[in-house]
Amino acid sequence: MNNRHDPFEPHNSRDGYGSRNENENRRDGQQRPHFNRPGRPYTSNEGGYKPRSRYGSETGNEHRPFAPRPRYDNDRSDNGRPFAPRPRYNNGNSDERRTSGSRPTYAKGRAPYNPNNKYSHKKRQAFEEANLDPNAPIRLNKYLANAGICSRRDADNYIQAGVVTVNGIVVTELGTKVLRTDNIQFHDNRVKIEKKIYVLLNKPKGYVTTSDDPQGRKTVMDLVKNACPERIYPVGRLDRNTTGVLLLTNDGDLASKLTHPKFLKKKIYHVHTDRAVSAADLRQIAEGITLEDGEIRADAVEYAHESDKKQVGIEIHSGRNRIVRRIFESLGYHVVKLDRVYFAGLTKKNVKRGDWRYLNEKEVNMLRMGAFE
């Protein structure tokens, strides 16, 4: 006897599918008559369609009575779930939540800016003095300047005024040298040399490049006043209407190296003139132009955009005052916009106009070693 299950034969003849003979008729090509399956009220014995009962009704004619869906009351009534406003983030602290108030000012899905993030350009990086010899003597005015007290010129005035003491002795002689281990006091306060800090600013238009301005104009120090507690100052100068890369630091030695004429520092400017610059004038700028303070020649000059002859890129190493503007003015052009995009290996990439960032260790080492172009 073959015990294999016949797919046309039910396991139980009481399941409503019919007998074995009826299944055999189906194998002969005839259609099996329809039988009602127990517990399925949507069919009939005659094979006709009967609608399924709604909501558990066996007759199919009954309907569940209408009941309105509960609503949420804004006045915290007892009917339905009380209204609870969605917690919002506090503008001052991203970790603090509150149940009322305005939305945060930052963009949706973006947390507030944190300057201490691992990859932030505004994460504080301080550096010690390079090649520091604690036993090497240093001029007193330089020591005060490196401590962020004042400039060297102002330090000489304070020394002559008798407000500086070295190991308890008042020093008034200019040129006095001290050691870093000496007890130096300024107005009875101990003075220590500050850690070095380096800030790169993308200077906007309308700011003068100076620590303070007697005329009360806006200075670049207003833009970096929150960068560090140390006293930093700009390295070199940019005209009030000139924009672009500007370095600020309290490293006097590096500042002197970057501003001294014997250290050739590569600078690239993006120049916008009032009219198209001819190719002949570009060749003349590259070959050399004689100004009132001598001859000047650009290391490279070309159109910044081939379709716009008013925009010129110029590479130069000279540090003369207003040198780029004077070059174009000598040829009859008026510079309407001047932007320094490169200075001693530093660029303004990823720094918005008027914003700043700290230099990283690689950039600082490059400047200290003089490995810039």
mmCIF file of C-alpha atoms in Angstrom:
data_model
loop_
_atom_site.group_PDB
_atom_site.id
_atom_site.type_symbol
_atom_site.label_atom_id
_atom_site.label_comp_id
_atom_site.label_asym_id
_atom_site.label_seq_id
_atom_site.Cartn_x
_atom_site.Cartn_y
_atom_site.Cartn_z
ATOM 1 C CA MET A 1 0.000 0.000 0.000
ATOM 2 C CA ASN A 2 1.343 3.363 -0.958
ATOM 3 C CA ASN A 3 1.283 5.671 2.117
ATOM 4 C CA ARG A 4 2.244 8.753 0.128
ATOM 5 C CA HIS A 5 -0.267 11.534 0.559
ATOM 6 C CA ASP A 6 -2.496 12.150 -2.412
ATOM 7 C CA PRO A 7 -2.696 15.933 -2.989
ATOM 8 C CA PHE A 8 -6.277 15.553 -4.191
ATOM 9 C CA GLU A 9 -7.390 13.558 -1.181
ATOM 10 C CA PRO A 10 -8.053 15.398 2.090
ATOM 11 C CA HIS A 11 -6.599 14.087 5.330
ATOM 12 C CA ASN A 12 -10.006 14.194 6.906
ATOM 13 C CA SER A 13 -13.208 13.525 4.983
ATOM 14 C CA ARG A 14 -15.069 15.698 7.507
ATOM 15 C CA ASP A 15 -13.281 18.860 6.462
ATOM 16 C CA GLY A 16 -15.976 19.788 3.961
ATOM 17 C CA TYR A 17 -14.038 19.143 0.778
ATOM 18 C CA GLY A 18 -15.970 16.062 -0.247
ATOM 19 C CA SER A 19 -15.209 12.365 -0.701
ATOM 20 C CA ARG A 20 -12.497 10.478 -2.532
ATOM 21 C CA ASN A 21 -14.777 9.802 -5.491
ATOM 22 C CA GLU A 22 -15.396 13.495 -5.953
ATOM 23 C CA ASN A 23 -11.640 14.100 -6.006
ATOM 24 C CA GLU A 24 -11.245 11.364 -8.561
ATOM 25 C CA ASN A 25 -13.787 13.105 -10.733
ATOM 26 C CA ARG A 26 -11.584 16.184 -10.544
ATOM 27 C CA ARG A 27 -8.639 14.134 -11.774
ATOM 28 C CA ASP A 28 -10.756 13.047 -14.703
ATOM 29 C CA GLY A 29 -11.036 16.646 -15.822
ATOM 30 C CA GLN A 30 -14.410 17.419 -14.316
ATOM 31 C CA GLN A 31 -14.921 20.448 -12.076
ATOM 32 C CA ARG A 32 -15.294 19.693 -8.400
ATOM 33 C CA PRO A 33 -18.574 20.927 -6.940
ATOM 34 C CA HIS A 34 -18.274 23.715 -4.430
ATOM 35 C CA PHE A 35 -18.983 22.852 -0.792
ATOM 36 C CA ASN A 36 -19.304 25.182 2.088
ATOM 37 C CA ARG A 37 -16.333 25.293 4.478
ATOM 38 C CA PRO A 38 -17.375 25.412 8.115
ATOM 39 C CA GLY A 39 -16.820 28.683 9.845
ATOM 40 C CA ARG A 40 -16.673 30.800 6.667
ATOM 41 C CA PRO A 41 -19.942 32.769 6.512
ATOM 42 C CA TYR A 42 -19.207 34.572 3.218
ATOM 43 C CA THR A 43 -20.169 31.486 1.102
ATOM 44 C CA SER A 44 -23.327 29.507 0.703
ATOM 45 C CA ASN A 45 -24.154 25.894 -0.163
ATOM 46 C CA GLU A 46 -25.249 26.975 -3.603
ATOM 47 C CA GLY A 47 -21.864 28.517 -4.325
ATOM 48 C CA GLY A 48 -23.176 32.085 -4.434
ATOM 49 C CA TYR A 49 -21.351 35.088 -2.942
ATOM 50 C CA LYS A 50 -22.342 36.368 0.438
ATOM 51 C CA PRO A 51 -20.647 39.485 1.883
ATOM 52 C CA ARG A 52 -18.332 39.041 4.810
ATOM 53 C CA SER A 53 -19.810 40.283 8.023
ATOM 54 C CA ARG A 54 -18.291 43.465 9.336
ATOM 55 C CA TYR A 55 -16.722 43.763 12.727
ATOM 56 C CA GLY A 56 -17.445 40.188 13.802
ATOM 57 C CA SER A 57 -21.111 40.052 12.827
ATOM 58 C CA GLU A 58 -22.190 36.616 11.664
ATOM 59 C CA THR A 59 -25.128 37.816 9.612
ATOM 60 C CA GLY A 60 -23.236 40.418 7.661
ATOM 61 C CA ASN A 61 -26.121 42.912 8.009
ATOM 62 C CA GLU A 62 -25.053 44.413 11.285
ATOM 63 C CA HIS A 63 -22.713 47.397 11.430
ATOM 64 C CA ARG A 64 -20.735 48.769 14.292
ATOM 65 C CA PRO A 65 -22.334 51.959 15.551
ATOM 66 C CA PHE A 66 -20.436 55.158 14.738
ATOM 67 C CA ALA A 67 -18.179 56.431 17.470
ATOM 68 C CA PRO A 68 -16.087 59.575 16.874
ATOM 69 C CA ARG A 69 -12.349 59.205 17.180
ATOM 70 C CA PRO A 70 -11.028 60.774 20.412
ATOM 71 C CA ARG A 71 -9.346 64.111 19.918
ATOM 72 C CA TYR A 72 -6.452 65.649 21.776
ATOM 73 C CA ASP A 73 -7.451 68.799 23.601
ATOM 74 C CA ASN A 74 -5.031 71.672 23.647
ATOM 75 C CA ASP A 75 -6.465 72.963 26.909
ATOM 76 C CA ARG A 76 -5.420 69.824 28.835
ATOM 77 C CA SER A 77 -9.021 68.752 29.411
ATOM 78 C CA ASP A 78 -9.947 65.360 30.791
ATOM 79 C CA ASN A 79 -11.371 64.161 27.464
ATOM 80 C CA GLY A 80 -8.789 62.245 25.512
ATOM 81 C CA ARG A 81 -5.035 62.443 25.894
ATOM 82 C CA PRO A 82 -3.870 65.790 27.304
ATOM 83 C CA PHE A 83 -1.797 67.950 25.012
ATOM 84 C CA ALA A 84 1.918 67.980 25.776
ATOM 85 C CA PRO A 85 4.131 70.228 23.645
ATOM 86 C CA ARG A 86 7.187 68.670 22.032
ATOM 87 C CA PRO A 87 10.377 69.447 23.950
ATOM 88 C CA ARG A 88 12.654 71.917 22.233
ATOM 89 C CA TYR A 89 16.363 72.478 22.487
ATOM 90 C CA ASN A 90 17.581 75.497 24.359
ATOM 91 C CA ASN A 91 19.506 77.936 22.203
ATOM 92 C CA GLY A 92 22.138 78.391 24.857
ATOM 93 C CA ASN A 93 22.810 74.736 25.607
ATOM 94 C CA SER A 94 22.120 71.858 23.239
ATOM 95 C CA ASP A 95 21.809 69.401 26.155
ATOM 96 C CA GLU A 96 19.125 71.408 27.967
ATOM 97 C CA ARG A 97 15.508 70.859 26.964
ATOM 98 C CA ARG A 98 12.515 73.020 27.596
ATOM 99 C CA THR A 99 8.781 72.712 26.945
ATOM 100 C CA SER A 100 8.194 76.173 25.532
ATOM 101 C CA GLY A 101 10.009 78.906 23.698
ATOM 102 C CA SER A 102 11.253 79.633 20.240
ATOM 103 C CA ARG A 103 12.984 77.201 17.964
ATOM 104 C CA PRO A 104 16.778 77.030 18.008
ATOM 105 C CA THR A 105 18.549 79.469 15.750
ATOM 106 C CA TYR A 106 20.744 76.857 14.085
ATOM 107 C CA ALA A 107 19.698 74.907 11.010
ATOM 108 C CA LYS A 108 17.404 71.904 11.305
ATOM 109 C CA GLY A 109 19.346 68.734 12.030
ATOM 110 C CA ARG A 110 22.566 70.595 12.824
ATOM 111 C CA ALA A 111 23.897 70.988 16.345
ATOM 112 C CA PRO A 112 25.271 74.304 17.601
ATOM 113 C CA TYR A 113 28.869 75.056 16.668
ATOM 114 C CA ASN A 114 31.409 73.762 19.158
ATOM 115 C CA PRO A 115 34.945 75.156 18.710
ATOM 116 C CA ASN A 116 36.388 72.268 20.749
ATOM 117 C CA ASN A 117 35.364 69.579 18.278
ATOM 118 C CA LYS A 118 38.166 67.272 17.220
ATOM 119 C CA TYR A 119 38.300 68.485 13.622
ATOM 120 C CA SER A 120 37.321 72.078 14.266
ATOM 121 C CA HIS A 121 39.496 74.820 12.763
ATOM 122 C CA LYS A 122 38.801 76.852 15.894
ATOM 123 C CA LYS A 123 40.106 74.321 18.351
ATOM 124 C CA ARG A 124 42.686 76.132 20.446
ATOM 125 C CA GLN A 125 46.280 75.198 19.604
ATOM 126 C CA ALA A 126 49.062 76.851 21.564
ATOM 127 C CA PHE A 127 52.746 76.318 20.837
ATOM 128 C CA GLU A 128 55.885 76.800 22.883
ATOM 129 C CA GLU A 129 58.749 78.930 21.631
ATOM 130 C CA ALA A 130 60.833 77.188 18.992
ATOM 131 C CA ASN A 131 64.423 76.237 19.902
ATOM 132 C CA LEU A 132 64.029 77.728 23.366
ATOM 133 C CA ASP A 133 67.214 77.992 25.441
ATOM 134 C CA PRO A 134 66.285 78.872 29.048
ATOM 135 C CA ASN A 135 69.824 80.085 29.740
ATOM 136 C CA ALA A 136 70.003 82.425 26.760
ATOM 137 C CA PRO A 137 69.641 86.126 27.728
ATOM 138 C CA ILE A 138 66.830 88.157 26.182
ATOM 139 C CA ARG A 139 66.273 91.902 26.031
ATOM 140 C CA LEU A 140 63.874 93.144 28.659
ATOM 141 C CA ASN A 141 61.622 94.980 26.209
ATOM 142 C CA LYS A 142 61.331 91.825 24.087
ATOM 143 C CA TYR A 143 60.513 89.792 27.180
ATOM 144 C CA LEU A 144 57.648 92.164 28.016
ATOM 145 C CA ALA A 145 56.406 92.075 24.429
ATOM 146 C CA ASN A 146 56.479 88.267 24.331
ATOM 147 C CA ALA A 147 54.512 88.237 27.570
ATOM 148 C CA GLY A 148 51.741 90.195 25.889
ATOM 149 C CA ILE A 149 52.170 93.298 28.050
ATOM 150 C CA CYS A 150 52.776 95.772 25.259
ATOM 151 C CA SER A 151 54.860 96.380 22.169
ATOM 152 C CA ARG A 152 58.651 96.717 22.373
ATOM 153 C CA ARG A 153 58.465 100.465 21.829
ATOM 154 C CA ASP A 154 55.961 100.886 24.664
ATOM 155 C CA ALA A 155 58.056 98.560 26.832
ATOM 156 C CA ASP A 156 61.026 100.963 26.546
ATOM 157 C CA ASN A 157 58.803 103.773 27.835
ATOM 158 C CA TYR A 158 57.658 101.680 30.796
ATOM 159 C CA ILE A 159 61.237 100.707 31.597
ATOM 160 C CA GLN A 160 62.349 104.351 31.652
ATOM 161 C CA ALA A 161 59.346 105.187 33.838
ATOM 162 C CA GLY A 162 60.624 102.747 36.490
ATOM 163 C CA VAL A 163 57.600 100.445 36.638
ATOM 164 C CA VAL A 164 59.580 97.284 35.740
ATOM 165 C CA THR A 165 61.633 95.341 38.272
ATOM 166 C CA VAL A 166 64.025 92.413 37.783
ATOM 167 C CA ASN A 167 64.572 90.195 40.842
ATOM 168 C CA GLY A 168 63.269 93.010 43.044
ATOM 169 C CA ILE A 169 65.478 95.734 41.531
ATOM 170 C CA VAL A 170 64.028 98.584 39.479
ATOM 171 C CA VAL A 171 65.551 98.644 35.987
ATOM 172 C CA THR A 172 65.495 101.874 33.958
ATOM 173 C CA GLU A 173 68.347 101.265 31.527
ATOM 174 C CA LEU A 174 67.332 100.431 27.970
ATOM 175 C CA GLY A 175 68.890 97.342 26.414
ATOM 176 C CA THR A 176 69.006 95.420 29.714
ATOM 177 C CA LYS A 177 69.052 91.666 29.184
ATOM 178 C CA VAL A 178 67.368 89.165 31.471
ATOM 179 C CA LEU A 179 66.920 85.417 31.753
ATOM 180 C CA ARG A 180 63.620 83.620 31.459
ATOM 181 C CA THR A 181 64.136 82.302 34.982
ATOM 182 C CA ASP A 182 64.340 85.825 36.484
ATOM 183 C CA ASN A 183 61.522 87.274 38.545
ATOM 184 C CA ILE A 184 60.275 90.117 36.368
ATOM 185 C CA GLN A 185 57.396 92.271 37.561
ATOM 186 C CA PHE A 186 55.379 94.953 35.820
ATOM 187 C CA HIS A 187 53.457 97.252 38.178
ATOM 188 C CA ASP A 188 54.157 94.747 40.984
ATOM 189 C CA ASN A 189 52.626 91.886 38.986
ATOM 190 C CA ARG A 190 54.671 88.838 37.956
ATOM 191 C CA VAL A 191 55.254 88.625 34.214
ATOM 192 C CA LYS A 192 55.500 85.317 32.341
ATOM 193 C CA ILE A 193 56.049 84.701 28.654
ATOM 194 C CA GLU A 194 52.826 83.560 26.996
ATOM 195 C CA LYS A 195 52.389 80.490 24.864
ATOM 196 C CA LYS A 196 52.505 81.195 21.173
ATOM 197 C CA ILE A 197 49.291 81.478 19.275
ATOM 198 C CA TYR A 198 48.702 81.810 15.521
ATOM 199 C CA VAL A 199 45.429 83.005 14.000
ATOM 200 C CA LEU A 200 44.563 83.268 10.300
ATOM 201 C CA LEU A 201 41.919 85.848 9.411
ATOM 202 C CA ASN A 202 40.057 86.280 6.140
ATOM 203 C CA LYS A 203 40.017 90.054 6.328
ATOM 204 C CA PRO A 204 36.894 91.804 5.042
ATOM 205 C CA LYS A 205 36.702 95.220 3.467
ATOM 206 C CA GLY A 206 36.502 98.305 5.683
ATOM 207 C CA TYR A 207 38.869 97.205 8.473
ATOM 208 C CA VAL A 208 42.295 98.697 9.099
ATOM 209 C CA THR A 209 45.218 96.413 9.857
ATOM 210 C CA THR A 210 46.400 97.766 13.186
ATOM 211 C CA SER A 211 46.023 97.027 16.872
ATOM 212 C CA ASP A 212 44.237 100.325 17.533
ATOM 213 C CA ASP A 213 43.267 103.268 15.373
ATOM 214 C CA PRO A 214 43.418 106.878 16.609
ATOM 215 C CA GLN A 215 40.609 107.802 14.213
ATOM 216 C CA GLY A 216 38.267 105.266 15.789
ATOM 217 C CA ARG A 217 37.862 103.136 12.673
ATOM 218 C CA LYS A 218 37.130 99.407 12.806
ATOM 219 C CA THR A 219 40.273 97.282 13.115
ATOM 220 C CA VAL A 220 41.019 93.626 12.488
ATOM 221 C CA MET A 221 41.388 93.172 16.238
ATOM 222 C CA ASP A 222 37.626 93.592 16.536
ATOM 223 C CA LEU A 223 37.199 90.419 14.472
ATOM 224 C CA VAL A 224 39.553 88.226 16.559
ATOM 225 C CA LYS A 225 38.853 89.603 20.012
ATOM 226 C CA ASN A 226 37.382 86.252 21.107
ATOM 227 C CA ALA A 227 40.144 84.120 19.588
ATOM 228 C CA CYS A 228 42.430 84.030 22.632
ATOM 229 C CA PRO A 229 43.222 85.920 25.847
ATOM 230 C CA GLU A 230 46.803 86.511 24.694
ATOM 231 C CA ARG A 231 47.782 89.761 23.021
ATOM 232 C CA ILE A 232 48.185 89.075 19.308
ATOM 233 C CA TYR A 233 48.900 91.543 16.544
ATOM 234 C CA PRO A 234 48.790 91.472 12.733
ATOM 235 C CA VAL A 235 51.840 90.422 10.726
ATOM 236 C CA GLY A 236 52.293 92.973 7.978
ATOM 237 C CA ARG A 237 49.563 95.210 6.662
ATOM 238 C CA LEU A 238 46.659 95.114 4.271
ATOM 239 C CA ASP A 239 44.950 98.250 3.022
ATOM 240 C CA ARG A 240 41.596 99.124 4.489
ATOM 241 C CA ASN A 241 39.810 98.138 1.273
ATOM 242 C CA THR A 242 41.990 95.070 0.614
ATOM 243 C CA THR A 243 40.618 91.683 1.668
ATOM 244 C CA GLY A 244 42.109 88.232 2.158
ATOM 245 C CA VAL A 245 44.686 86.293 4.145
ATOM 246 C CA LEU A 246 46.082 87.985 7.250
ATOM 247 C CA LEU A 247 48.135 86.336 10.004
ATOM 248 C CA LEU A 248 47.952 87.447 13.631
ATOM 249 C CA THR A 249 50.269 86.103 16.331
ATOM 250 C CA ASN A 250 52.225 86.910 19.485
ATOM 251 C CA ASP A 251 55.361 85.276 18.085
ATOM 252 C CA GLY A 252 57.606 88.300 17.608
ATOM 253 C CA ASP A 253 60.466 86.345 16.048
ATOM 254 C CA LEU A 254 58.231 84.844 13.384
ATOM 255 C CA ALA A 255 56.570 88.184 12.718
ATOM 256 C CA SER A 256 59.970 89.790 12.152
ATOM 257 C CA LYS A 257 60.960 86.995 9.793
ATOM 258 C CA LEU A 258 57.778 87.334 7.746
ATOM 259 C CA THR A 259 58.026 91.124 7.460
ATOM 260 C CA HIS A 260 61.781 91.489 6.886
ATOM 261 C CA PRO A 261 62.709 92.328 3.275
ATOM 262 C CA LYS A 262 65.422 89.687 3.062
ATOM 263 C CA PHE A 263 62.875 86.896 3.579
ATOM 264 C CA LEU A 264 61.090 86.581 0.251
ATOM 265 C CA LYS A 265 57.480 85.634 0.910
ATOM 266 C CA LYS A 266 55.219 84.620 -1.915
ATOM 267 C CA LYS A 267 51.937 86.523 -2.144
ATOM 268 C CA ILE A 268 49.164 86.025 -4.689
ATOM 269 C CA TYR A 269 46.465 88.638 -5.306
ATOM 270 C CA HIS A 270 43.197 88.533 -7.206
ATOM 271 C CA VAL A 271 42.809 91.943 -8.864
ATOM 272 C CA HIS A 272 39.581 93.453 -10.246
ATOM 273 C CA THR A 273 40.098 96.542 -12.413
ATOM 274 C CA ASP A 274 37.684 99.106 -13.821
ATOM 275 C CA ARG A 275 38.391 98.072 -17.428
ATOM 276 C CA ALA A 276 39.894 95.210 -19.367
ATOM 277 C CA VAL A 277 43.652 94.788 -19.004
ATOM 278 C CA SER A 278 45.468 94.404 -22.296
ATOM 279 C CA ALA A 279 47.861 91.554 -22.960
ATOM 280 C CA ALA A 280 50.634 94.078 -23.642
ATOM 281 C CA ASP A 281 50.237 95.532 -20.143
ATOM 282 C CA LEU A 282 50.401 92.052 -18.626
ATOM 283 C CA ARG A 283 53.708 91.456 -20.395
ATOM 284 C CA GLN A 284 54.984 94.795 -19.165
ATOM 285 C CA ILE A 285 54.076 93.937 -15.564
ATOM 286 C CA ALA A 286 55.947 90.632 -15.909
ATOM 287 C CA GLU A 287 59.012 92.298 -17.461
ATOM 288 C CA GLY A 288 59.142 95.142 -14.946
ATOM 289 C CA ILE A 289 57.716 98.591 -14.249
ATOM 290 C CA THR A 290 59.538 101.582 -12.823
ATOM 291 C CA LEU A 291 57.757 103.282 -9.916
ATOM 292 C CA GLU A 292 58.748 106.257 -7.759
ATOM 293 C CA ASP A 293 60.519 103.964 -5.283
ATOM 294 C CA GLY A 294 62.272 101.797 -7.877
ATOM 295 C CA GLU A 295 61.620 99.059 -10.371
ATOM 296 C CA ILE A 296 59.214 96.256 -9.612
ATOM 297 C CA ARG A 297 58.546 93.048 -11.515
ATOM 298 C CA ALA A 298 55.842 90.457 -10.928
ATOM 299 C CA ASP A 299 56.893 86.830 -10.637
ATOM 300 C CA ALA A 300 53.789 85.756 -12.554
ATOM 301 C CA VAL A 301 50.728 87.501 -13.913
ATOM 302 C CA GLU A 302 47.817 86.250 -16.011
ATOM 303 C CA TYR A 303 44.084 86.591 -16.453
ATOM 304 C CA ALA A 304 42.076 85.085 -13.645
ATOM 305 C CA HIS A 305 39.212 84.354 -16.079
ATOM 306 C CA GLU A 306 39.700 84.106 -19.813
ATOM 307 C CA SER A 307 36.213 85.477 -20.449
ATOM 308 C CA ASP A 308 36.727 88.496 -18.154
ATOM 309 C CA LYS A 309 39.838 90.570 -18.888
ATOM 310 C CA LYS A 310 39.118 92.791 -15.867
ATOM 311 C CA GLN A 311 40.215 90.058 -13.462
ATOM 312 C CA VAL A 312 43.940 89.412 -13.121
ATOM 313 C CA GLY A 313 45.954 87.125 -10.871
ATOM 314 C CA ILE A 314 49.382 88.405 -9.866
ATOM 315 C CA GLU A 315 52.153 86.676 -7.903
ATOM 316 C CA ILE A 316 54.702 88.887 -6.199
ATOM 317 C CA HIS A 317 57.264 88.738 -3.383
ATOM 318 C CA SER A 318 57.715 92.441 -2.712
ATOM 319 C CA GLY A 319 56.426 93.860 0.550
ATOM 320 C CA ARG A 320 56.302 97.498 -0.481
ATOM 321 C CA ASN A 321 53.365 99.604 0.602
ATOM 322 C CA ARG A 322 50.330 99.355 -1.755
ATOM 323 C CA ILE A 323 52.562 97.776 -4.369
ATOM 324 C CA VAL A 324 49.838 95.959 -6.348
ATOM 325 C CA ARG A 325 47.564 98.969 -6.566
ATOM 326 C CA ARG A 326 50.437 101.201 -7.634
ATOM 327 C CA ILE A 327 51.478 98.772 -10.373
ATOM 328 C CA PHE A 328 48.082 98.913 -12.062
ATOM 329 C CA GLU A 329 47.563 102.613 -11.393
ATOM 330 C CA SER A 330 50.856 103.357 -13.168
ATOM 331 C CA LEU A 331 49.361 101.784 -16.298
ATOM 332 C CA GLY A 332 46.119 103.742 -16.074
ATOM 333 C CA TYR A 333 43.933 101.147 -14.368
ATOM 334 C CA HIS A 334 41.883 101.655 -11.233
ATOM 335 C CA VAL A 335 41.733 98.697 -8.849
ATOM 336 C CA VAL A 336 38.134 98.330 -7.683
ATOM 337 C CA LYS A 337 38.712 95.138 -5.689
ATOM 338 C CA LEU A 338 41.867 93.500 -4.333
ATOM 339 C CA ASP A 339 41.938 90.166 -2.543
ATOM 340 C CA ARG A 340 45.026 88.396 -1.176
ATOM 341 C CA VAL A 341 44.448 84.679 -1.617
ATOM 342 C CA TYR A 342 47.907 83.392 -0.617
ATOM 343 C CA PHE A 343 50.547 84.533 1.868
ATOM 344 C CA ALA A 344 53.726 82.624 2.810
ATOM 345 C CA GLY A 345 52.118 79.229 2.234
ATOM 346 C CA LEU A 346 48.801 80.137 3.899
ATOM 347 C CA THR A 347 45.437 80.317 2.117
ATOM 348 C CA LYS A 348 41.936 81.330 3.152
ATOM 349 C CA LYS A 349 40.399 78.001 2.122
ATOM 350 C CA ASN A 350 37.281 77.115 4.152
ATOM 351 C CA VAL A 351 37.426 80.462 5.987
ATOM 352 C CA LYS A 352 34.530 82.797 5.290
ATOM 353 C CA ARG A 353 35.035 86.506 4.857
ATOM 354 C CA GLY A 354 35.395 88.092 8.287
ATOM 355 C CA ASP A 355 35.985 84.737 9.999
ATOM 356 C CA TRP A 356 39.207 83.251 11.399
ATOM 357 C CA ARG A 357 40.834 79.958 12.374
ATOM 358 C CA TYR A 358 43.913 78.708 14.226
ATOM 359 C CA LEU A 359 46.940 77.489 12.343
ATOM 360 C CA ASN A 360 47.641 73.787 12.726
ATOM 361 C CA GLU A 361 50.957 72.277 13.770
ATOM 362 C CA LYS A 362 52.044 71.577 10.208
ATOM 363 C CA GLU A 363 51.529 75.191 9.157
ATOM 364 C CA VAL A 364 53.327 76.565 12.211
ATOM 365 C CA ASN A 365 56.337 74.308 11.643
ATOM 366 C CA MET A 366 56.435 75.361 8.004
ATOM 367 C CA LEU A 367 56.541 79.042 8.976
ATOM 368 C CA ARG A 368 59.140 78.546 11.706
ATOM 369 C CA MET A 369 61.462 76.620 9.414
ATOM 370 C CA GLY A 370 61.031 79.152 6.620
ATOM 371 C CA ALA A 371 59.825 76.403 4.273
ATOM 372 C CA PHE A 372 57.396 78.770 2.579
ATOM 373 C CA GLU A 373 57.822 80.167 -0.929
#
